[in-house]
mmCIF file of C-alpha atoms and ligand atoms in Angstrom:
data_model
loop_
_atom_site.group_PDB
_atom_site.id
_atom_site.type_symbol
_atom_site.label_atom_id
_atom_site.label_comp_id
_atom_site.label_asym_id
_atom_site.label_seq_id
_atom_site.Cartn_x
_atom_site.Cartn_y
_atom_site.Cartn_z
ATOM 1 C CA UNK A 384 7.003 11.673 21.458
ATOM 2 C CA UNK A 385 10.408 13.130 20.697
ATOM 3 C CA UNK A 386 12.439 16.260 20.806
ATOM 4 C CA UNK A 387 12.981 19.215 18.566
ATOM 5 C CA UNK A 388 16.251 19.666 16.810
ATOM 6 C CA UNK A 389 19.035 21.741 18.187
ATOM 7 C CA UNK A 390 19.330 24.351 15.470
ATOM 8 C CA UNK A 391 20.865 27.262 17.265
ATOM 9 C CA UNK A 392 21.016 25.383 20.559
ATOM 10 C CA UNK A 393 23.738 25.938 23.097
ATOM 11 C CA UNK A 394 24.275 26.081 26.813
ATOM 12 C CA UNK A 395 23.501 29.363 28.477
ATOM 13 C CA UNK A 396 23.507 30.479 32.094
ATOM 14 C CA UNK A 397 19.779 31.089 31.694
ATOM 15 C CA UNK A 398 19.171 27.392 31.091
ATOM 16 C CA UNK A 399 21.070 26.472 34.230
ATOM 17 C CA UNK A 400 18.783 28.653 36.289
ATOM 18 C CA UNK A 401 15.656 27.505 34.480
ATOM 19 C CA UNK A 402 16.365 23.852 35.172
ATOM 20 C CA UNK A 403 17.671 24.122 38.734
ATOM 21 C CA UNK A 404 15.990 22.039 41.396
ATOM 22 C CA UNK A 405 13.506 20.030 39.323
ATOM 23 C CA UNK A 406 11.237 18.105 41.649
ATOM 24 C CA UNK A 407 11.404 14.312 41.131
ATOM 25 C CA UNK A 408 8.237 12.347 40.501
ATOM 26 C CA UNK A 409 7.396 9.986 43.378
ATOM 27 C CA UNK A 410 7.188 6.706 41.500
ATOM 28 C CA UNK A 411 5.715 4.405 44.127
ATOM 29 C CA UNK A 412 3.275 1.537 43.469
ATOM 30 C CA UNK A 413 0.831 2.894 46.052
ATOM 31 C CA UNK A 414 0.598 6.181 44.119
ATOM 32 C CA UNK A 415 -0.750 4.442 40.984
ATOM 33 C CA UNK A 416 -4.384 5.469 40.480
ATOM 34 C CA UNK A 417 -5.089 3.919 37.077
ATOM 35 C CA UNK A 418 -3.672 2.055 34.085
ATOM 36 C CA UNK A 419 -5.106 3.055 30.723
ATOM 37 C CA UNK A 420 -4.444 2.663 27.020
ATOM 38 C CA UNK A 421 -5.488 4.573 23.916
ATOM 39 C CA UNK A 422 -5.246 3.873 20.179
ATOM 40 C CA UNK A 423 -3.562 6.607 18.152
ATOM 41 C CA UNK A 424 -4.993 6.845 14.616
ATOM 42 C CA UNK A 425 -1.742 6.255 12.716
ATOM 43 C CA UNK A 426 -1.213 6.417 8.951
ATOM 44 C CA UNK A 427 2.425 5.868 7.921
ATOM 45 C CA UNK A 428 2.111 8.224 4.940
ATOM 46 C CA UNK A 429 0.445 10.889 7.092
ATOM 47 C CA UNK A 430 -2.983 12.251 7.873
ATOM 48 C CA UNK A 431 -5.718 12.569 5.230
ATOM 49 C CA UNK A 432 -7.007 15.985 4.233
ATOM 50 C CA UNK A 433 -9.058 15.769 1.082
ATOM 51 C CA UNK A 434 -12.502 16.285 -0.389
ATOM 52 C CA UNK A 435 -14.733 13.555 -1.769
ATOM 53 C CA UNK A 436 -18.290 13.557 -3.180
ATOM 54 C CA UNK A 437 -20.785 11.045 -1.859
ATOM 55 C CA UNK A 438 -24.055 11.324 -3.811
ATOM 56 C CA UNK A 439 -25.427 14.747 -2.864
ATOM 57 C CA UNK A 440 -22.922 15.346 -0.077
ATOM 58 C CA UNK A 441 -19.468 16.826 0.043
ATOM 59 C CA UNK A 442 -17.221 14.926 2.445
ATOM 60 C CA UNK A 443 -14.123 16.699 3.787
ATOM 61 C CA UNK A 444 -11.758 14.193 5.356
ATOM 62 C CA UNK A 445 -9.521 15.202 8.271
ATOM 63 C CA UNK A 446 -8.239 12.119 10.084
ATOM 64 C CA UNK A 447 -5.201 9.962 10.823
ATOM 65 C CA UNK A 448 -3.101 12.254 13.037
ATOM 66 C CA UNK A 449 -1.156 9.490 14.836
ATOM 67 C CA UNK A 450 0.672 10.663 17.953
ATOM 68 C CA UNK A 451 0.121 14.362 17.291
ATOM 69 C CA UNK A 452 -3.601 14.883 16.804
ATOM 70 C CA UNK A 453 -4.202 17.252 19.665
ATOM 71 C CA UNK A 454 -1.207 19.341 18.571
ATOM 72 C CA UNK A 455 -2.288 19.465 14.927
ATOM 73 C CA UNK A 456 -6.034 19.761 15.495
ATOM 74 C CA UNK A 457 -6.564 23.488 14.827
ATOM 75 C CA UNK A 458 -4.151 23.380 11.908
ATOM 76 C CA UNK A 459 -5.783 20.594 9.935
ATOM 77 C CA UNK A 460 -9.202 21.913 10.992
ATOM 78 C CA UNK A 461 -8.273 25.234 9.414
ATOM 79 C CA UNK A 462 -7.310 23.547 6.132
ATOM 80 C CA UNK A 463 -10.497 21.450 6.231
ATOM 81 C CA UNK A 464 -12.611 24.559 6.903
ATOM 82 C CA UNK A 465 -11.060 26.254 3.853
ATOM 83 C CA UNK A 466 -12.160 23.265 1.754
ATOM 84 C CA UNK A 467 -15.665 23.425 3.246
ATOM 85 C CA UNK A 468 -15.867 27.126 2.458
ATOM 86 C CA UNK A 469 -15.325 26.340 -1.247
ATOM 87 C CA UNK A 470 -18.638 24.447 -1.386
ATOM 88 C CA UNK A 471 -20.736 27.582 -0.955
ATOM 89 C CA UNK A 472 -22.779 25.863 1.773
ATOM 90 C CA UNK A 473 -22.996 26.956 5.404
ATOM 91 C CA UNK A 474 -24.326 23.891 7.246
ATOM 92 C CA UNK A 475 -22.079 21.016 8.246
ATOM 93 C CA UNK A 476 -22.189 17.717 10.090
ATOM 94 C CA UNK A 477 -18.914 17.023 11.872
ATOM 95 C CA UNK A 478 -18.346 13.322 12.542
ATOM 96 C CA UNK A 479 -16.279 12.929 15.717
ATOM 97 C CA UNK A 480 -16.000 14.750 19.015
ATOM 98 C CA UNK A 481 -12.276 14.418 19.697
ATOM 99 C CA UNK A 482 -9.732 17.232 19.420
ATOM 100 C CA UNK A 483 -9.963 17.289 15.607
ATOM 101 C CA UNK A 484 -13.774 17.289 15.380
ATOM 102 C CA UNK A 485 -14.185 19.965 18.038
ATOM 103 C CA UNK A 486 -11.618 22.309 16.483
ATOM 104 C CA UNK A 487 -13.260 21.808 13.078
ATOM 105 C CA UNK A 488 -16.714 22.518 14.492
ATOM 106 C CA UNK A 489 -15.535 25.700 16.196
ATOM 107 C CA UNK A 490 -13.702 27.039 13.150
ATOM 108 C CA UNK A 491 -16.789 26.558 10.993
ATOM 109 C CA UNK A 492 -18.948 28.265 13.614
ATOM 110 C CA UNK A 493 -16.520 31.152 13.632
ATOM 111 C CA UNK A 494 -17.124 31.460 9.895
ATOM 112 C CA UNK A 495 -20.862 31.660 10.495
ATOM 113 C CA UNK A 496 -21.771 28.020 9.793
ATOM 114 C CA UNK A 497 -24.506 26.028 11.525
ATOM 115 C CA UNK A 498 -22.802 22.932 12.836
ATOM 116 C CA UNK A 499 -23.912 19.623 14.347
ATOM 117 C CA UNK A 500 -21.352 17.226 15.822
ATOM 118 C CA UNK A 501 -22.270 13.535 15.539
ATOM 119 C CA UNK A 502 -20.148 11.120 17.528
ATOM 120 C CA UNK A 503 -20.173 7.624 18.925
ATOM 121 C CA UNK A 504 -18.134 8.746 21.969
ATOM 122 C CA UNK A 505 -17.910 12.092 23.699
ATOM 123 C CA UNK A 506 -15.203 13.315 26.075
ATOM 124 C CA UNK A 507 -13.995 11.804 28.361
ATOM 125 C CA UNK A 508 -14.339 8.636 26.248
ATOM 126 C CA UNK A 509 -12.289 9.761 23.223
ATOM 127 C CA UNK A 510 -8.682 8.961 22.340
ATOM 128 C CA UNK A 511 -8.009 12.678 22.585
ATOM 129 C CA UNK A 512 -8.662 12.479 26.336
ATOM 130 C CA UNK A 513 -5.815 9.978 26.597
ATOM 131 C CA UNK A 514 -3.204 12.304 25.074
ATOM 132 C CA UNK A 515 -0.583 13.961 27.303
ATOM 133 C CA UNK A 516 -0.758 16.330 25.626
ATOM 134 C CA UNK A 517 2.567 17.833 24.784
ATOM 135 C CA UNK A 518 2.303 20.322 21.911
ATOM 136 C CA UNK A 519 4.511 18.562 19.421
ATOM 137 C CA UNK A 520 3.367 16.947 16.164
ATOM 138 C CA UNK A 521 5.411 13.808 16.691
ATOM 139 C CA UNK A 522 4.639 10.209 15.702
ATOM 140 C CA UNK A 523 2.455 11.495 12.885
ATOM 141 C CA UNK A 524 4.108 9.951 9.797
ATOM 142 C CA UNK A 525 6.932 7.727 8.560
ATOM 143 C CA UNK A 526 9.477 10.001 6.825
ATOM 144 C CA UNK A 527 10.253 7.247 4.314
ATOM 145 C CA UNK A 528 6.645 7.363 3.074
ATOM 146 C CA UNK A 529 5.664 11.023 3.386
ATOM 147 C CA UNK A 530 5.437 12.890 0.076
ATOM 148 C CA UNK A 531 6.612 16.491 -0.418
ATOM 149 C CA UNK A 532 2.938 17.480 -0.781
ATOM 150 C CA UNK A 533 2.124 15.908 2.570
ATOM 151 C CA UNK A 534 5.108 17.570 4.231
ATOM 152 C CA UNK A 535 3.972 20.950 2.952
ATOM 153 C CA UNK A 536 0.493 20.342 4.387
ATOM 154 C CA UNK A 537 2.042 19.133 7.636
ATOM 155 C CA UNK A 538 4.137 22.291 7.948
ATOM 156 C CA UNK A 539 1.183 24.533 7.260
ATOM 157 C CA UNK A 540 -1.084 22.712 9.725
ATOM 158 C CA UNK A 541 1.591 22.641 12.433
ATOM 159 C CA UNK A 542 2.314 26.360 12.146
ATOM 160 C CA UNK A 543 -1.376 27.285 12.237
ATOM 161 C CA UNK A 544 -2.048 25.069 15.250
ATOM 162 C CA UNK A 545 1.024 26.300 17.114
ATOM 163 C CA UNK A 546 -0.181 29.849 16.692
ATOM 164 C CA UNK A 547 -3.784 29.102 17.602
ATOM 165 C CA UNK A 548 -2.960 27.206 20.781
ATOM 166 C CA UNK A 549 -1.031 30.243 21.991
ATOM 167 C CA UNK A 550 -4.341 32.106 22.104
ATOM 168 C CA UNK A 551 -5.752 29.394 24.367
ATOM 169 C CA UNK A 552 -3.190 29.542 27.171
ATOM 170 C CA UNK A 553 -4.634 29.908 30.644
ATOM 171 C CA UNK A 554 -6.787 27.903 33.049
ATOM 172 C CA UNK A 555 -10.034 27.990 31.044
ATOM 173 C CA UNK A 556 -8.594 25.828 28.248
ATOM 174 C CA UNK A 557 -5.931 24.118 30.358
ATOM 175 C CA UNK A 558 -3.065 25.153 28.054
ATOM 176 C CA UNK A 559 0.300 26.350 29.393
ATOM 177 C CA UNK A 560 3.968 26.620 28.485
ATOM 178 C CA UNK A 561 6.315 24.092 30.119
ATOM 179 C CA UNK A 562 9.937 23.091 29.905
ATOM 180 C CA UNK A 563 10.591 19.694 28.384
ATOM 181 C CA UNK A 564 13.676 17.602 29.147
ATOM 182 C CA UNK A 565 14.911 15.071 26.658
ATOM 183 C CA UNK A 566 17.719 12.785 27.774
ATOM 184 C CA UNK A 567 19.858 10.024 26.297
ATOM 185 C CA UNK A 568 23.260 8.379 26.513
ATOM 186 C CA UNK A 569 23.636 8.842 22.745
ATOM 187 C CA UNK A 570 23.756 12.172 20.902
ATOM 188 C CA UNK A 571 20.180 13.371 20.449
ATOM 189 C CA UNK A 572 19.230 13.178 16.783
ATOM 190 C CA UNK A 573 16.984 15.583 14.930
ATOM 191 C CA UNK A 574 13.904 13.932 13.456
ATOM 192 C CA UNK A 575 12.290 14.770 10.127
ATOM 193 C CA UNK A 576 9.327 16.611 11.652
ATOM 194 C CA UNK A 577 11.748 18.785 13.609
ATOM 195 C CA UNK A 578 13.744 19.585 10.473
ATOM 196 C CA UNK A 579 10.476 20.747 8.926
ATOM 197 C CA UNK A 580 9.535 23.003 11.860
ATOM 198 C CA UNK A 581 12.676 24.610 13.336
ATOM 199 C CA UNK A 582 10.838 27.882 13.951
ATOM 200 C CA UNK A 583 8.305 26.217 16.255
ATOM 201 C CA UNK A 584 10.965 25.316 18.802
ATOM 202 C CA UNK A 585 12.792 28.603 19.325
ATOM 203 C CA UNK A 586 13.899 27.906 22.885
ATOM 204 C CA UNK A 587 16.162 24.830 22.735
ATOM 205 C CA UNK A 588 19.318 24.292 24.792
ATOM 206 C CA UNK A 589 21.725 21.424 25.287
ATOM 207 C CA UNK A 590 22.509 20.606 28.910
ATOM 208 C CA UNK A 591 26.079 19.624 29.848
ATOM 209 C CA UNK A 592 26.493 16.422 31.918
ATOM 210 C CA UNK A 593 27.464 18.277 35.109
ATOM 211 C CA UNK A 594 24.230 20.206 34.958
ATOM 212 C CA UNK A 595 22.001 17.315 33.932
ATOM 213 C CA UNK A 596 19.669 16.323 36.783
ATOM 214 C CA UNK A 597 18.888 13.023 35.071
ATOM 215 C CA UNK A 598 22.534 11.932 35.015
ATOM 216 C CA UNK A 599 22.616 10.944 31.322
ATOM 217 C CA UNK A 600 25.442 11.858 28.936
ATOM 218 C CA UNK A 601 23.188 14.008 26.784
ATOM 219 C CA UNK A 602 20.311 16.253 27.731
ATOM 220 C CA UNK A 603 18.263 18.881 26.019
ATOM 221 C CA UNK A 604 15.697 21.351 27.279
ATOM 222 C CA UNK A 605 13.076 22.974 25.117
ATOM 223 C CA UNK A 606 9.917 24.938 25.723
ATOM 224 C CA UNK A 607 6.575 24.041 24.244
ATOM 225 C CA UNK A 608 2.932 24.136 25.230
ATOM 226 C CA UNK A 609 1.107 21.477 27.143
ATOM 227 C CA UNK A 610 -2.612 20.862 26.808
ATOM 228 C CA UNK A 611 -4.654 19.182 29.564
ATOM 229 C CA UNK A 612 -7.208 17.273 27.462
ATOM 230 C CA UNK A 613 -9.868 16.776 30.183
ATOM 231 C CA UNK A 614 -9.975 20.555 30.744
ATOM 232 C CA UNK A 615 -9.397 21.565 27.149
ATOM 233 C CA UNK A 616 -11.922 19.276 25.416
ATOM 234 C CA UNK A 617 -14.685 20.203 27.866
ATOM 235 C CA UNK A 618 -13.966 23.896 27.342
ATOM 236 C CA UNK A 619 -14.090 23.628 23.546
ATOM 237 C CA UNK A 620 -17.251 21.530 23.732
ATOM 238 C CA UNK A 621 -18.787 24.199 25.972
ATOM 239 C CA UNK A 622 -17.800 26.927 23.479
ATOM 240 C CA UNK A 623 -19.387 24.877 20.699
ATOM 241 C CA UNK A 624 -22.684 24.505 22.581
ATOM 242 C CA UNK A 625 -22.725 28.159 23.661
ATOM 243 C CA UNK A 626 -22.332 29.175 20.028
ATOM 244 C CA UNK A 627 -25.490 27.231 19.149
ATOM 245 C CA UNK A 628 -23.904 23.922 18.120
ATOM 246 C CA UNK A 629 -25.897 20.684 18.219
ATOM 247 C CA UNK A 630 -24.368 17.535 19.711
ATOM 248 C CA UNK A 631 -25.788 14.146 18.685
ATOM 249 C CA UNK A 632 -24.578 10.799 20.002
ATOM 250 C CA UNK A 633 -24.664 8.488 17.008
ATOM 251 C CA UNK A 634 -22.579 5.612 15.680
ATOM 252 C CA UNK A 635 -22.391 5.428 11.882
ATOM 253 C CA UNK A 636 -21.948 1.801 10.824
ATOM 254 C CA UNK A 637 -21.134 2.579 7.202
ATOM 255 C CA UNK A 638 -20.755 5.565 4.921
ATOM 256 C CA UNK A 639 -24.213 4.990 3.410
ATOM 257 C CA UNK A 640 -25.761 6.179 6.678
ATOM 258 C CA UNK A 641 -24.263 9.613 6.100
ATOM 259 C CA UNK A 642 -26.697 10.125 3.216
ATOM 260 C CA UNK A 643 -29.550 10.498 5.719
ATOM 261 C CA UNK A 644 -27.965 13.548 7.367
ATOM 262 C CA UNK A 645 -29.673 16.851 6.702
ATOM 263 C CA UNK A 646 -26.411 18.795 6.353
ATOM 264 C CA UNK A 647 -24.956 19.053 2.821
ATOM 265 C CA UNK A 648 -21.315 19.058 4.008
ATOM 266 C CA UNK A 649 -19.840 16.291 6.170
ATOM 267 C CA UNK A 650 -16.510 16.823 7.936
ATOM 268 C CA UNK A 651 -15.005 13.407 8.647
ATOM 269 C CA UNK A 652 -13.061 13.717 11.914
ATOM 270 C CA UNK A 653 -13.709 10.153 13.086
ATOM 271 C CA UNK A 654 -10.063 9.378 13.874
ATOM 272 C CA UNK A 655 -9.404 5.629 13.856
ATOM 273 C CA UNK A 656 -13.119 5.065 13.114
ATOM 274 C CA UNK A 657 -12.406 6.272 9.560
ATOM 275 C CA UNK A 658 -10.752 2.954 8.791
ATOM 276 C CA UNK A 659 -14.056 1.078 8.714
ATOM 277 C CA UNK A 660 -16.328 3.976 7.895
ATOM 278 C CA UNK A 661 -14.417 4.948 4.748
ATOM 279 C CA UNK A 662 -12.407 1.787 4.050
ATOM 280 C CA UNK A 663 -8.868 3.008 4.640
ATOM 281 C CA UNK A 664 -6.661 -0.011 5.467
ATOM 282 C CA UNK A 665 -3.547 2.157 5.863
ATOM 283 C CA UNK A 666 -5.039 3.638 9.014
ATOM 284 C CA UNK A 667 -3.933 1.488 11.957
ATOM 285 C CA UNK A 668 -3.961 1.786 15.735
ATOM 286 C CA UNK A 669 -0.736 2.700 17.535
ATOM 287 C CA UNK A 670 -1.459 1.680 21.079
ATOM 288 C CA UNK A 671 -0.192 3.904 23.868
ATOM 289 C CA UNK A 672 -0.297 2.680 27.434
ATOM 290 C CA UNK A 673 -0.110 4.885 30.508
ATOM 291 C CA UNK A 674 0.407 4.322 34.200
ATOM 292 C CA UNK A 675 -1.103 7.265 36.054
ATOM 293 C CA UNK A 676 0.095 8.371 39.484
ATOM 294 C CA UNK A 677 -1.668 10.607 41.962
ATOM 295 C CA UNK A 678 -1.256 14.281 41.015
ATOM 296 C CA UNK A 679 1.933 15.972 42.165
ATOM 297 C CA UNK A 680 1.336 19.694 41.510
ATOM 298 C CA UNK A 681 4.934 20.672 42.333
ATOM 299 C CA UNK A 682 6.113 18.728 39.246
ATOM 300 C CA UNK A 683 5.762 21.060 36.268
ATOM 301 C CA UNK A 684 7.995 19.862 33.477
ATOM 302 C CA UNK A 685 7.824 17.141 30.837
ATOM 303 C CA UNK A 686 10.446 14.414 30.704
ATOM 304 C CA UNK A 687 11.322 12.154 27.766
ATOM 305 C CA UNK A 688 13.942 9.412 28.028
ATOM 306 C CA UNK A 689 15.139 8.260 24.625
ATOM 307 C CA UNK A 690 17.169 5.374 26.049
ATOM 308 C CA UNK A 691 14.090 3.174 26.330
ATOM 309 C CA UNK A 692 11.204 5.474 25.330
ATOM 310 C CA UNK A 693 9.833 6.618 28.649
ATOM 311 C CA UNK A 694 7.971 9.865 29.149
ATOM 312 C CA UNK A 695 6.285 11.757 31.964
ATOM 313 C CA UNK A 696 3.591 14.403 31.588
ATOM 314 C CA UNK A 697 2.295 16.199 34.697
ATOM 315 C CA UNK A 698 -1.452 16.666 34.325
ATOM 316 C CA UNK A 699 -3.815 18.079 36.926
ATOM 317 C CA UNK A 700 -5.654 14.746 37.033
ATOM 318 C CA UNK A 701 -2.489 12.693 37.511
ATOM 319 C CA UNK A 702 1.134 12.204 36.541
ATOM 320 C CA UNK A 703 1.156 10.314 33.231
ATOM 321 C CA UNK A 704 3.907 7.772 32.793
ATOM 322 C CA UNK A 705 4.435 6.248 29.310
ATOM 323 C CA UNK A 706 5.429 5.102 26.901
ATOM 324 C CA UNK A 707 4.552 2.648 24.250
ATOM 325 C CA UNK A 708 3.746 3.002 20.539
ATOM 326 C CA UNK A 709 2.565 -0.406 19.306
ATOM 327 C CA UNK A 710 1.278 -0.300 15.756
ATOM 328 C CA UNK A 711 -1.416 -2.798 14.766
ATOM 329 C CA UNK A 712 -2.459 -3.564 18.338
ATOM 330 C CA UNK A 713 -6.213 -3.075 18.846
ATOM 331 C CA UNK A 714 -6.635 -4.099 22.482
ATOM 332 C CA UNK A 715 -7.426 -1.341 24.950
ATOM 333 C CA UNK A 716 -6.385 -3.564 27.849
ATOM 334 C CA UNK A 717 -3.200 -2.432 29.565
ATOM 335 C CA UNK A 718 -0.443 -5.016 29.139
ATOM 336 C CA UNK A 719 1.045 -6.013 32.537
ATOM 337 C CA UNK A 720 4.544 -6.424 31.032
ATOM 338 C CA UNK A 721 4.488 -2.856 29.698
ATOM 339 C CA UNK A 722 3.084 -1.594 32.990
ATOM 340 C CA UNK A 723 6.016 -3.171 34.802
ATOM 341 C CA UNK A 724 8.580 -1.743 32.363
ATOM 342 C CA UNK A 725 7.033 1.712 32.656
ATOM 343 C CA UNK A 726 6.934 1.796 36.433
ATOM 344 C CA UNK A 727 10.386 0.266 36.905
ATOM 345 C CA UNK A 728 11.957 2.471 34.256
ATOM 346 C CA UNK A 729 10.580 5.680 35.746
ATOM 347 C CA UNK A 730 11.427 4.537 39.227
ATOM 348 C CA UNK A 731 15.071 4.156 38.199
ATOM 349 C CA UNK A 732 15.114 7.557 36.498
ATOM 350 C CA UNK A 733 13.540 9.558 39.309
ATOM 351 C CA UNK A 734 15.262 7.538 42.043
ATOM 352 C CA UNK A 735 18.625 8.715 40.693
ATOM 353 C CA UNK A 736 17.621 12.280 39.949
ATOM 354 C CA UNK A 737 20.040 14.935 41.207
ATOM 355 C CA UNK A 738 18.374 17.989 42.669
ATOM 356 C CA UNK A 739 21.661 19.865 43.042
ATOM 357 C CA UNK A 740 22.719 19.519 39.409
ATOM 358 C CA UNK A 741 22.580 23.232 38.694
ATOM 359 C CA UNK A 742 23.861 24.624 41.909
HETATM 360 C C1 FAD B 1209 -1.126 7.516 25.231
HETATM 361 C C2 FAD B 1209 -1.302 8.605 24.193
HETATM 362 C C3 FAD B 1209 -0.568 9.771 24.305
HETATM 363 C C4 FAD B 1209 -0.725 10.790 23.359
HETATM 364 N N1 FAD B 1209 -0.025 11.949 23.533
HETATM 365 C C5 FAD B 1209 -0.205 12.967 22.656
HETATM 366 C C6 FAD B 1209 0.463 14.205 22.855
HETATM 367 O O1 FAD B 1209 1.230 14.364 23.822
HETATM 368 N N2 FAD B 1209 0.224 15.211 21.959
HETATM 369 C C7 FAD B 1209 -0.635 15.061 20.899
HETATM 370 O O2 FAD B 1209 -0.812 16.008 20.132
HETATM 371 N N3 FAD B 1209 -1.265 13.892 20.675
HETATM 372 C C8 FAD B 1209 -1.063 12.840 21.523
HETATM 373 N N4 FAD B 1209 -1.708 11.638 21.307
HETATM 374 C C9 FAD B 1209 -2.426 11.421 20.029
HETATM 375 C C10 FAD B 1209 -3.822 11.988 20.063
HETATM 376 O O3 FAD B 1209 -4.515 11.476 21.166
HETATM 377 C C11 FAD B 1209 -4.569 11.624 18.769
HETATM 378 O O4 FAD B 1209 -3.810 11.958 17.634
HETATM 379 C C12 FAD B 1209 -5.871 12.431 18.729
HETATM 380 O O5 FAD B 1209 -6.632 12.125 19.866
HETATM 381 C C13 FAD B 1209 -6.698 12.157 17.490
HETATM 382 O O6 FAD B 1209 -7.840 12.980 17.592
HETATM 383 P P1 FAD B 1209 -9.142 12.689 16.763
HETATM 384 O O7 FAD B 1209 -10.109 13.760 17.109
HETATM 385 O O8 FAD B 1209 -8.786 12.459 15.352
HETATM 386 O O9 FAD B 1209 -9.641 11.261 17.304
HETATM 387 P P2 FAD B 1209 -10.477 10.827 18.594
HETATM 388 O O10 FAD B 1209 -10.122 11.578 19.799
HETATM 389 O O11 FAD B 1209 -10.343 9.330 18.627
HETATM 390 O O12 FAD B 1209 -11.972 11.187 18.218
HETATM 391 C C14 FAD B 1209 -12.650 10.470 17.213
HETATM 392 C C15 FAD B 1209 -14.134 10.747 17.350
HETATM 393 O O13 FAD B 1209 -14.802 10.103 16.265
HETATM 394 C C16 FAD B 1209 -15.860 9.313 16.773
HETATM 395 N N5 FAD B 1209 -16.123 8.207 15.864
HETATM 396 C C17 FAD B 1209 -15.260 7.288 15.400
HETATM 397 N N6 FAD B 1209 -15.887 6.438 14.577
HETATM 398 C C18 FAD B 1209 -17.174 6.837 14.524
HETATM 399 C C19 FAD B 1209 -18.310 6.347 13.844
HETATM 400 N N7 FAD B 1209 -18.254 5.283 13.036
HETATM 401 N N8 FAD B 1209 -19.499 6.991 14.034
HETATM 402 C C20 FAD B 1209 -19.584 8.077 14.856
HETATM 403 N N9 FAD B 1209 -18.530 8.571 15.508
HETATM 404 C C21 FAD B 1209 -17.334 7.952 15.342
HETATM 405 C C22 FAD B 1209 -15.363 8.887 18.134
HETATM 406 O O14 FAD B 1209 -16.425 8.411 18.934
HETATM 407 C C23 FAD B 1209 -14.753 10.201 18.625
HETATM 408 O O15 FAD B 1209 -15.761 11.054 19.092
HETATM 409 C C24 FAD B 1209 -1.603 10.608 22.257
HETATM 410 C C25 FAD B 1209 -2.355 9.439 22.160
HETATM 411 C C26 FAD B 1209 -2.203 8.444 23.114
HETATM 412 C C27 FAD B 1209 -3.031 7.206 22.984
#
């Protein structure tokens, strides 16, 4: 999780007002309600969006979104739905009931398709439930490996998703706009994904040290959306069922099993499961561990500390404290050493927070 670039950024009196009096998170061991970990489906060269034939079936792949799958979901689903539309069919099996599968299922329904979702796990058991989720397609690809064709697809998907999530703001879907604070003692660099999407972060401002509540040399505030996955995924699943969708709990052990499905088009949104199902060794887990504190409704901003990769996301079901991004690690067990680093790091940050920084 990182920050947008500062194209056009500057310090304005408006930012000083907007960031005045941020409420610190109460990082106390007795407020910890759970420790959890999730495995991001990471592909260094980027997600897969392509069509393949398997005997009589058309398979449309849409998987491997790394640390930005909730953010990108409607965007890649839109591109996948365009591919499905080319087949001339109107019945699809969607494999996977995470953010990507559900968005895909809904977009096909909106085009008049009959859709069944088949999944081994349903919310709240998916990786998508683990996401923060900050709207920001970060941790999705390694810039050294991404091709121009992938970057073009990434830009298109990001812009579509950014627009579509705006239509979902409000309590029903659990989507809202929040301020994000990014801090560091080094100048904050612009990452490749931010260079590709400057228009998606229109409200970015640098914060001068005297006005920085986190006391670091550099600070930046930007606005983006935040999605509450437990609320959001249930709402989209409800929409899917209300529109006549069929939900089947099923674990596909290999791609041959897909041949038995009655639907002629299969949308592969199996996330990390695609590695075994379709034999893609580039797809690896990037483990993310979270320490969750009791909810603190008065905290309504996201915080990202670049000094040692710590982040805080205030969800209704708890304050999420991260972060880790461990590629190749398959264990879902929280690591005690990471848990200690996360809690101690956030305790230092919020213990020193200045509430008068903007006065
Ligand atoms: C700690 C953490 C923080 C994150 N924060 C953010 C964030 O702030 N913003 C953001 O955008 N993203 C974030 N992410 C990343 C995001 O969670 C993933 O990119 C996203 O969940 C991927 O969605 P998906 O639908 O592809 O996969 P999943 O949610 O994993 O869903 C995959 C589905 O496929 C099913 N499946 C898999 N294999 C099979 C099989 N063989 N047969 C049948 N069904 C199968 C599964 O059961 C499941 O239903 C975070 C992730 C973690 C772990």
